[in-house]
mmCIF file of C-alpha atoms in Angstrom:
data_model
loop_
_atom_site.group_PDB
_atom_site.id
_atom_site.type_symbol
_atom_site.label_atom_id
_atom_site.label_comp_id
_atom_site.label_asym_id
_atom_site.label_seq_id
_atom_site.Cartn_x
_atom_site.Cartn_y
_atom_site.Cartn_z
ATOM 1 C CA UNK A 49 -69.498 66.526 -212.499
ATOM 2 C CA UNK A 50 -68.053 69.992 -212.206
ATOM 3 C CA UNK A 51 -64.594 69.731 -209.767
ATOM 4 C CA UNK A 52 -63.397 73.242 -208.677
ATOM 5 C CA UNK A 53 -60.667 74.159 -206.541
ATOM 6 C CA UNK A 54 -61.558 76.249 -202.868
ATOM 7 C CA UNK A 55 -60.364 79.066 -201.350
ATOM 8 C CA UNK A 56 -58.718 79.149 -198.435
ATOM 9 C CA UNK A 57 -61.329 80.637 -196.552
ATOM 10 C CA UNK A 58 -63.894 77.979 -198.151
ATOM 11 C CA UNK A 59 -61.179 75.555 -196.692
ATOM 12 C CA UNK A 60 -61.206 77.166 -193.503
ATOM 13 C CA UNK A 61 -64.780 77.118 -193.132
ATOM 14 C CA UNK A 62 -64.955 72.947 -193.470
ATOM 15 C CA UNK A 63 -62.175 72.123 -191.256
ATOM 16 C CA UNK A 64 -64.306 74.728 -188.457
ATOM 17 C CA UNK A 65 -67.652 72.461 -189.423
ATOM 18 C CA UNK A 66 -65.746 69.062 -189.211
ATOM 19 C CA UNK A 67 -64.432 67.112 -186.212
ATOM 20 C CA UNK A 68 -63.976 63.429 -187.986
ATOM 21 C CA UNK A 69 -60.482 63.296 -190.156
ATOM 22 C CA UNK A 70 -58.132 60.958 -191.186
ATOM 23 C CA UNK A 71 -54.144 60.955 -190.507
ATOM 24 C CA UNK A 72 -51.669 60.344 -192.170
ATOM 25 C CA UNK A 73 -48.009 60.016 -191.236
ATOM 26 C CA UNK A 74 -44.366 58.351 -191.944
ATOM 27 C CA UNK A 75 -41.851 56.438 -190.510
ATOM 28 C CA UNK A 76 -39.343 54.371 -192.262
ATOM 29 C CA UNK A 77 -40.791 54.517 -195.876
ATOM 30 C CA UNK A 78 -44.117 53.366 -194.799
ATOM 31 C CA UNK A 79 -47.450 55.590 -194.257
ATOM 32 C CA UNK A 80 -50.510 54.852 -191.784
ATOM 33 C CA UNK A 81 -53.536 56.332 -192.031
ATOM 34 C CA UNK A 82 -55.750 56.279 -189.102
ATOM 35 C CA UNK A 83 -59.169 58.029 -188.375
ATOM 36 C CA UNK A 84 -59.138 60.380 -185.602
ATOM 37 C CA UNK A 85 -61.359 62.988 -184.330
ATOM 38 C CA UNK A 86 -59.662 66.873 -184.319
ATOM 39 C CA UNK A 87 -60.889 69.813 -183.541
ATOM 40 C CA UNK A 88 -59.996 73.286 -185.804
ATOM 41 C CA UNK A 89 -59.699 76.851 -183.658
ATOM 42 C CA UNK A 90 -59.047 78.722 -186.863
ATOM 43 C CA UNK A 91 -55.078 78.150 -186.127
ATOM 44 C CA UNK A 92 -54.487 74.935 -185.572
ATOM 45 C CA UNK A 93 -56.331 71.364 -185.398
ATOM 46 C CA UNK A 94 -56.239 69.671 -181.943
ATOM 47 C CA UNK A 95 -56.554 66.126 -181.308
ATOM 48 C CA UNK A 96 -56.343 63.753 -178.496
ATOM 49 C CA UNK A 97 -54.776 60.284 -178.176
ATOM 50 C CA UNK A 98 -53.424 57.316 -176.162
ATOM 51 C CA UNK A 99 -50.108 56.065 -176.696
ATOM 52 C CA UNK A 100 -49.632 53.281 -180.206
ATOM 53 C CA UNK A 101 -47.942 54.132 -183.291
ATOM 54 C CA UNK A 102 -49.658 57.171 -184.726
ATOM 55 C CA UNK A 103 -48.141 58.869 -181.219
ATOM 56 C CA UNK A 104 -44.893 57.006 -181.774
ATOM 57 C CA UNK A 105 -44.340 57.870 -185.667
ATOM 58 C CA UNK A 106 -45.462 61.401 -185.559
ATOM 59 C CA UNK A 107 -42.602 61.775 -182.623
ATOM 60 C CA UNK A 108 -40.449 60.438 -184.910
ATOM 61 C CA UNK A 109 -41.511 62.345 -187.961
ATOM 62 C CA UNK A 110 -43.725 65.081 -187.284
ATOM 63 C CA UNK A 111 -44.422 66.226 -190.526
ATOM 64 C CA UNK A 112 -48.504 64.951 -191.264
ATOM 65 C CA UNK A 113 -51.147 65.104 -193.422
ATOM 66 C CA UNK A 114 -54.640 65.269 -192.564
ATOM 67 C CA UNK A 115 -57.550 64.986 -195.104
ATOM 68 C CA UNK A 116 -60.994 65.916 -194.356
ATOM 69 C CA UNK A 117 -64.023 65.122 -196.929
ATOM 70 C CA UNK A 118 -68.026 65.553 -196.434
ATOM 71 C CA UNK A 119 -69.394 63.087 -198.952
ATOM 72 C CA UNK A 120 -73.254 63.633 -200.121
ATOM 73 C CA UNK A 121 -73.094 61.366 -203.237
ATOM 74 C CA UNK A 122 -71.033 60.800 -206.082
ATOM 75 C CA UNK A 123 -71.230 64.006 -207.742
ATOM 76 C CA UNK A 124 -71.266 65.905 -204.692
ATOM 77 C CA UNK A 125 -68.574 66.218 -202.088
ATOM 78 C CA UNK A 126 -65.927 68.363 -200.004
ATOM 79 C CA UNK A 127 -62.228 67.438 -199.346
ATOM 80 C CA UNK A 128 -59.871 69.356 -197.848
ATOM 81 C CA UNK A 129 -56.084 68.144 -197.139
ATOM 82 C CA UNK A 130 -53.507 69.938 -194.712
ATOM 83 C CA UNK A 131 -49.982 69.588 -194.466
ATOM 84 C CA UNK A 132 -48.788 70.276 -191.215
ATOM 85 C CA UNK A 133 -46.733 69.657 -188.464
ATOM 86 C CA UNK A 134 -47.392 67.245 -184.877
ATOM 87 C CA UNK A 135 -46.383 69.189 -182.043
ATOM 88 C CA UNK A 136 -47.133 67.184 -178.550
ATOM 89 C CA UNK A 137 -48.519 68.804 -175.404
ATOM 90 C CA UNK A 138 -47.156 67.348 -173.056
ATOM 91 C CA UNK A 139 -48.413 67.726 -169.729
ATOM 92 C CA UNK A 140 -46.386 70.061 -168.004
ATOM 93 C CA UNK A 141 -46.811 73.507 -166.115
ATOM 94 C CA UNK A 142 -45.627 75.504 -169.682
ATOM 95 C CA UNK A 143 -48.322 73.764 -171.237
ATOM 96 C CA UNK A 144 -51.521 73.842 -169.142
ATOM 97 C CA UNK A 145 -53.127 76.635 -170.485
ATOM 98 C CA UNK A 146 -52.905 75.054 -174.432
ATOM 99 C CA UNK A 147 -54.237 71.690 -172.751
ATOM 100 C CA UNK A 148 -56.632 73.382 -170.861
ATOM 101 C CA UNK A 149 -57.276 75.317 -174.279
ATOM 102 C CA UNK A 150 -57.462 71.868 -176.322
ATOM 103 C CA UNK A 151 -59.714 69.794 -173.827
ATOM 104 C CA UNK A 152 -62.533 72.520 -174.101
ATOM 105 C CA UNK A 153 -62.513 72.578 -177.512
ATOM 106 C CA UNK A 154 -62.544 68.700 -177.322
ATOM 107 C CA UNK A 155 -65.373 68.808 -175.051
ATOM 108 C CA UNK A 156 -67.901 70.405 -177.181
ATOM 109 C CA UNK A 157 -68.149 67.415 -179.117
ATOM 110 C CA UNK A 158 -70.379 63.958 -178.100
ATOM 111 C CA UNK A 159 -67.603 60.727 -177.701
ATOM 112 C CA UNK A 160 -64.614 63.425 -178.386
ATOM 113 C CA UNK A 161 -62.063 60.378 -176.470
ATOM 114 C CA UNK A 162 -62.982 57.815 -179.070
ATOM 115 C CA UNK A 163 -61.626 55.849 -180.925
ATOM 116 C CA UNK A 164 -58.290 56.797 -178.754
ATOM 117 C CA UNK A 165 -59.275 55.027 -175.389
ATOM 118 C CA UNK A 166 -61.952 52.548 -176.782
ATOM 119 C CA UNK A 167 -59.415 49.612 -177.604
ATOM 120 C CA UNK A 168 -56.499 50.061 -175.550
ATOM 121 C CA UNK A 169 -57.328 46.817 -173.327
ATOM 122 C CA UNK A 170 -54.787 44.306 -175.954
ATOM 123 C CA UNK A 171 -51.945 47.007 -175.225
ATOM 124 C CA UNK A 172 -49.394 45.638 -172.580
ATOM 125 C CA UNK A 173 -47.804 49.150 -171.884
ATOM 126 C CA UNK A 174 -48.366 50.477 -168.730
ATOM 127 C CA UNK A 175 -48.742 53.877 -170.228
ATOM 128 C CA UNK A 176 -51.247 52.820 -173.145
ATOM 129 C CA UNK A 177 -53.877 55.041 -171.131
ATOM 130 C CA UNK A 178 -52.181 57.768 -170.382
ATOM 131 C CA UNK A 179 -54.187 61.340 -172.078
ATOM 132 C CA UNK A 180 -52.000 62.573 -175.090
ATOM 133 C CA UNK A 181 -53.257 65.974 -176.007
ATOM 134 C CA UNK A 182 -51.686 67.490 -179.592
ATOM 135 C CA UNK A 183 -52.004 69.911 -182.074
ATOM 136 C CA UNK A 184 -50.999 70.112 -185.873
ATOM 137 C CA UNK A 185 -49.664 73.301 -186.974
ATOM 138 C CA UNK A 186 -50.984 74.045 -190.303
ATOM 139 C CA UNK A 187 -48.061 74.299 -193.016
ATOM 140 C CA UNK A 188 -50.619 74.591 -196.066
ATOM 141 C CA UNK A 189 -53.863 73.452 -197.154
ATOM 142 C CA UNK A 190 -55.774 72.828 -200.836
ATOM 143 C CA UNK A 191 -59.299 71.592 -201.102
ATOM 144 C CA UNK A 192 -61.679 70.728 -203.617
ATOM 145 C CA UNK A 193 -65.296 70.494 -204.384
ATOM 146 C CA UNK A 194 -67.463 68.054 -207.013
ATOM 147 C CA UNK A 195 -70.662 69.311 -208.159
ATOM 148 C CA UNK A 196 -73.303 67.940 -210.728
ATOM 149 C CA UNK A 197 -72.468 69.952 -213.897
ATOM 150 C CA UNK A 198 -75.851 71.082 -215.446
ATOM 151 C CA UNK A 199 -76.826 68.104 -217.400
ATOM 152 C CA UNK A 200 -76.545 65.770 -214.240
ATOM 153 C CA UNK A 201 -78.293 68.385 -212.237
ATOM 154 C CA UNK A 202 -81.213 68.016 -214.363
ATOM 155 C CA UNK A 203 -83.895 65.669 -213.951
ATOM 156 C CA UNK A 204 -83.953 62.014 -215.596
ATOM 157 C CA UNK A 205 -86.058 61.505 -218.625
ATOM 158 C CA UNK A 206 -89.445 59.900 -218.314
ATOM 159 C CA UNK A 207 -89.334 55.790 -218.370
ATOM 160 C CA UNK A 208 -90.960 55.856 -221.863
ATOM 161 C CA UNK A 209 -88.582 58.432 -223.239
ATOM 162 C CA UNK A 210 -85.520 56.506 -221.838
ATOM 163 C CA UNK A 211 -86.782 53.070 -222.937
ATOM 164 C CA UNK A 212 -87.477 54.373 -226.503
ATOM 165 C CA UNK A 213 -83.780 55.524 -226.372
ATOM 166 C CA UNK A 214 -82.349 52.778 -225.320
ATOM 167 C CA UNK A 215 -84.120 50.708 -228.119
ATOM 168 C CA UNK A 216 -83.255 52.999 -230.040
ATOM 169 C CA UNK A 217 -79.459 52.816 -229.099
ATOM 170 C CA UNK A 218 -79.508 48.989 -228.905
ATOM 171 C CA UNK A 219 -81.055 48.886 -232.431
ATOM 172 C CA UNK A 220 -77.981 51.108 -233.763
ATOM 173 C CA UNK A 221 -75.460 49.266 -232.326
ATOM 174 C CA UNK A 222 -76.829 46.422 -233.137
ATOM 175 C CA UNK A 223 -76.799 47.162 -236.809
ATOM 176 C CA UNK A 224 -73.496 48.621 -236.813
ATOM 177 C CA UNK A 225 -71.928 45.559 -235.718
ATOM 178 C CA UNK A 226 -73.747 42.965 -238.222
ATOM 179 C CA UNK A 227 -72.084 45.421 -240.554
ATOM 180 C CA UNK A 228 -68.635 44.782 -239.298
ATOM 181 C CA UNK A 229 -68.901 41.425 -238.772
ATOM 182 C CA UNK A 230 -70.823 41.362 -242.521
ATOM 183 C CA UNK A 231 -67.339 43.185 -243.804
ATOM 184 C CA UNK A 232 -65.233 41.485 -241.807
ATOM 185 C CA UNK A 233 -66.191 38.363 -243.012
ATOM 186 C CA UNK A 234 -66.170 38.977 -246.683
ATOM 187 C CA UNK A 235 -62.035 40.372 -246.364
ATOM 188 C CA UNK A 236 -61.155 37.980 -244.012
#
């Protein structure tokens, strides 16, 4: 596998394609990751929550990380992290048109409110339901990209070819340790 580093436009490009991401963030020494959906409008990455402890630790420490990866197989995949900042929109007259801006771009996607509002029924806060838009302002950004190098990318050796090379393999081996054992033996 070849791994190369991105450009920031090639980094650009997968945060536009993806909506599924996971955050990360701080409080106290301790990190939580969480999977969230977000939304990228070429400046910043919107998301939308309920109130529990990503909400509650990014207040307290807004600096985040987000990581976003496309996974075809093991030799081929996209992952792009961003270091950024929380900033809350909170619903308020100043900040209607940047909610309004964030809910539209939330919209375009099938299930956009999940996982937020699926599993808020254990929470005993009254406010557990209420909408928290945000957005993460993007700080920096590196991402990298696996690719089969050219012997993986070529195709596997016919059955016979591969069983008469691992007989062949096995046979070597094979010999090679009688020998050291053969050695071993006689200086031991």
């Amino acid at each position: 596998m070849v791994i190369h580093e991105m450009t920031l436009e090639e980094c650009h490009d997968v945060l536009a394609q993806a909506n599924l991401a996971r955050l990360a963030c701080q409080r106290d020494g301790q990190t939580y990751v969480v999977p969230v959906y977000l939304i990228y409008d070429g400046k910043y990455l919107y998301g939308f929550s309920t109130l529990g402890q990503k909400i509650e630790w990014m207040r307290a420490n807004p600096l985040v990380c987000v990581e976003i990866d496309d996974v075809k197989s093991q030799n081929r995949w996209t992952s792009v992290v961003v270091y950024g900042n929380y900033e809350e929109l909170p619903d308020t007259p100043e900040h209607k048109a940047i909610r309004s801006h964030a809910h539209a771009l939330l919209q375009k996607h099938a299930m956009w409110w999940e996982p937020a509002c699926v599993a808020v029924e254990h929470r005993d806060s009254p406010n557990s339901l209420t909408p928290i838009f945000y957005r993460i302002r993007l700080d920096r950004m590196t991402g990298h990209q696996g690719s089969p190098d050219s012997v993986e990318g070529q195709p596997a050796p016919p059955t016979s070819a591969r069983n008469w090379l691992s007989s062949s393999l096995d046979r070597v081996l094979h010999s090679n340790l009688f020998t050291h054992r053969r050695r071993d033996a006689r200086h031991g």
